[in-house]
PDB file of C-alpha atoms in Angstrom:
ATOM      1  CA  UNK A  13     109.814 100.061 101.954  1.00 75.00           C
ATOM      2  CA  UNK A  14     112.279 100.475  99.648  1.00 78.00           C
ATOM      3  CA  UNK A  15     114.997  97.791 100.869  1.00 80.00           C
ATOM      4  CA  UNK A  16     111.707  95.169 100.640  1.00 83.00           C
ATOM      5  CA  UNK A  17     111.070  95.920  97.201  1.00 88.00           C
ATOM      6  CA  UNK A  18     111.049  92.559  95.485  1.00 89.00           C
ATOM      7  CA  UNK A  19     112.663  93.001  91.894  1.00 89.00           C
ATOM      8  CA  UNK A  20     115.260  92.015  89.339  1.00 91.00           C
ATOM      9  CA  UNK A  21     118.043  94.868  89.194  1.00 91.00           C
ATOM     10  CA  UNK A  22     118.805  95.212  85.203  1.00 94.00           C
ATOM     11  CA  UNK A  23     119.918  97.833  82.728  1.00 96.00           C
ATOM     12  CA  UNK A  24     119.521  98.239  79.128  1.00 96.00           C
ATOM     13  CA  UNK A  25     123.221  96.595  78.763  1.00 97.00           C
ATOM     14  CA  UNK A  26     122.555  93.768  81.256  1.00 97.00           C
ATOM     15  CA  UNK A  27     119.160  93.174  80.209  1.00 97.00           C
ATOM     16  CA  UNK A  28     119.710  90.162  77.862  1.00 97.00           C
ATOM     17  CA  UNK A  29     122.219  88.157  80.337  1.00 97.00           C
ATOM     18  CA  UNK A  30     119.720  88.924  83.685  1.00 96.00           C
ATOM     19  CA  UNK A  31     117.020  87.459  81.632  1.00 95.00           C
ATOM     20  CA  UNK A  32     119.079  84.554  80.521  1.00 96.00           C
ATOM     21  CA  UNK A  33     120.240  83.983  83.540  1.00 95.00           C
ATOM     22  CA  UNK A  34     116.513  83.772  85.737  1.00 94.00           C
ATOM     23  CA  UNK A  35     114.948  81.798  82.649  1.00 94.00           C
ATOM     24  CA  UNK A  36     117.677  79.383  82.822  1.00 94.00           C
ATOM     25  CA  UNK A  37     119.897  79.397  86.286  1.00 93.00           C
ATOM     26  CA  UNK A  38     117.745  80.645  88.556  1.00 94.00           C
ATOM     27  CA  UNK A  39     114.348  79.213  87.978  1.00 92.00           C
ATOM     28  CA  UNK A  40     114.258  77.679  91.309  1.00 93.00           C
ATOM     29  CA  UNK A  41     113.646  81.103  92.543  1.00 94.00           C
ATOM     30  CA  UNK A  42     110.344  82.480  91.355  1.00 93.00           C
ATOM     31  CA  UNK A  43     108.308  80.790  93.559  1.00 94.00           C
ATOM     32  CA  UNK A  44     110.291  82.608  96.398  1.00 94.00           C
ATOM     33  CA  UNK A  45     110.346  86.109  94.115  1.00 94.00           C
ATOM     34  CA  UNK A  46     106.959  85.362  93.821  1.00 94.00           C
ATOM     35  CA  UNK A  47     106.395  85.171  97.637  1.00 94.00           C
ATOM     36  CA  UNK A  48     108.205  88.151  98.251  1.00 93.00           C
ATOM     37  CA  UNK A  49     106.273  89.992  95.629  1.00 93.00           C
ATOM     38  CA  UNK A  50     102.963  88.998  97.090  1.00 93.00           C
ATOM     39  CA  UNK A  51     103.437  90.249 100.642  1.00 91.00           C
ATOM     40  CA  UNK A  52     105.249  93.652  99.635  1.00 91.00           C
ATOM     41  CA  UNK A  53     101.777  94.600  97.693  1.00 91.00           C
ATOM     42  CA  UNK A  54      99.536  93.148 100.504  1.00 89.00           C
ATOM     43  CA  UNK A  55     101.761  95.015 103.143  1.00 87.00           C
ATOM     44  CA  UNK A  56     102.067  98.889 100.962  1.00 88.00           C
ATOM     45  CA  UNK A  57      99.519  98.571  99.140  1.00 89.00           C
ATOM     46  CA  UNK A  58      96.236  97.121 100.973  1.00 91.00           C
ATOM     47  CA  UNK A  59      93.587 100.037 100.335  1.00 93.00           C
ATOM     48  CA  UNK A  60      91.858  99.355 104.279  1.00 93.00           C
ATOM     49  CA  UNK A  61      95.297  99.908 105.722  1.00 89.00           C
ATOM     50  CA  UNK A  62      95.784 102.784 103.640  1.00 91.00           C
ATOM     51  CA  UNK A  63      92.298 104.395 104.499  1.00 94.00           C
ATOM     52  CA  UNK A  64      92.948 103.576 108.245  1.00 94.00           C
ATOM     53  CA  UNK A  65      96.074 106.027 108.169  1.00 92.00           C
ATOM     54  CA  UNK A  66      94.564 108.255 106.152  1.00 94.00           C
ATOM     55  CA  UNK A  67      91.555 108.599 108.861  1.00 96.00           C
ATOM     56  CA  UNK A  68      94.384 108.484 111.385  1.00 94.00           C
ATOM     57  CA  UNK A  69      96.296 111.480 110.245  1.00 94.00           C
ATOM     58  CA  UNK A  70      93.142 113.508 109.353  1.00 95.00           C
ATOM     59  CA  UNK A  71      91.724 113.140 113.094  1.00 94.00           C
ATOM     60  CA  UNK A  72      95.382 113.973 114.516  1.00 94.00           C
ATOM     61  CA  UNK A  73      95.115 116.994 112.492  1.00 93.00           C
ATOM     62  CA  UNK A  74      91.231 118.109 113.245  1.00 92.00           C
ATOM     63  CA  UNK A  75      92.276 117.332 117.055  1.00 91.00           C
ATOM     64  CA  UNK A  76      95.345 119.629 116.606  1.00 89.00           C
ATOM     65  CA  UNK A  77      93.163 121.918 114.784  1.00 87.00           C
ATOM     66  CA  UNK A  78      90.594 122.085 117.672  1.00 84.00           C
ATOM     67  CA  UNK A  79      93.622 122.738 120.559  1.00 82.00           C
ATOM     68  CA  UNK A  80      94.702 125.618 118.411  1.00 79.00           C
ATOM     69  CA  UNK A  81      91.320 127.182 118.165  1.00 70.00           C
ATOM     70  CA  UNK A  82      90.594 127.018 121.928  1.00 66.00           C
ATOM     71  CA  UNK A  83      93.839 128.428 123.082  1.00 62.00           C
ATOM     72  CA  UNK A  84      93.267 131.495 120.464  1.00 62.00           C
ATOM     73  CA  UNK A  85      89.710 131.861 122.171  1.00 62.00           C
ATOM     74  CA  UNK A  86      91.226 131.880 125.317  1.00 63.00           C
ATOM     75  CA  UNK A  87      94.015 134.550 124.645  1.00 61.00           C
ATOM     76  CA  UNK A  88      93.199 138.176 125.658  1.00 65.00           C
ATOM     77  CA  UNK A  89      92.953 140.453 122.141  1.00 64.00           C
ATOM     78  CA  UNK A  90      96.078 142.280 121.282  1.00 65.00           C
ATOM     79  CA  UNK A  91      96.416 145.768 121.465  1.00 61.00           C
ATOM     80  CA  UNK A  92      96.877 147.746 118.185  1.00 53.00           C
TER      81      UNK A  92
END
């Protein structure tokens, strides 16, 4: 996720020159930074895809939940 994030490395002391430089040099690129942009939000950040993992990892968990619970009901009590 991280290595596909689409921005402009800059710090407070190379602020001024990046900004120079992609307003001037490297205009040809924002259509393609633009691009890039678009499909990292539509790939981390669609809500469905998010709510179909969500479901996905709450039913793995219920299911686990469920095993658990039968094997305990199955176990003879323990002597105290």
């Amino acid at each position: 996720m991280r290595e596909e994030l689409p921005v402009i490395r800059v710090t407070p002391s190379t602020l001024y020159d990046v900004l120079k430089e992609w307003l001037t040099c490297r205009r040809h690129q924002w259509t393609e930074l633009a691009g890039r942009s678009r499909q990292y939000v539509e790939r981390w950040h669609d809500p469905l895809a998010i709510a179909r993992r969500l479901r996905s990892d709450y039913e793995a968990i219920m299911a686990e939940k469920q095993r658990g619970s039968k094997i305990s009901q199955k176990l003879p009590p323990k002597n105290l």
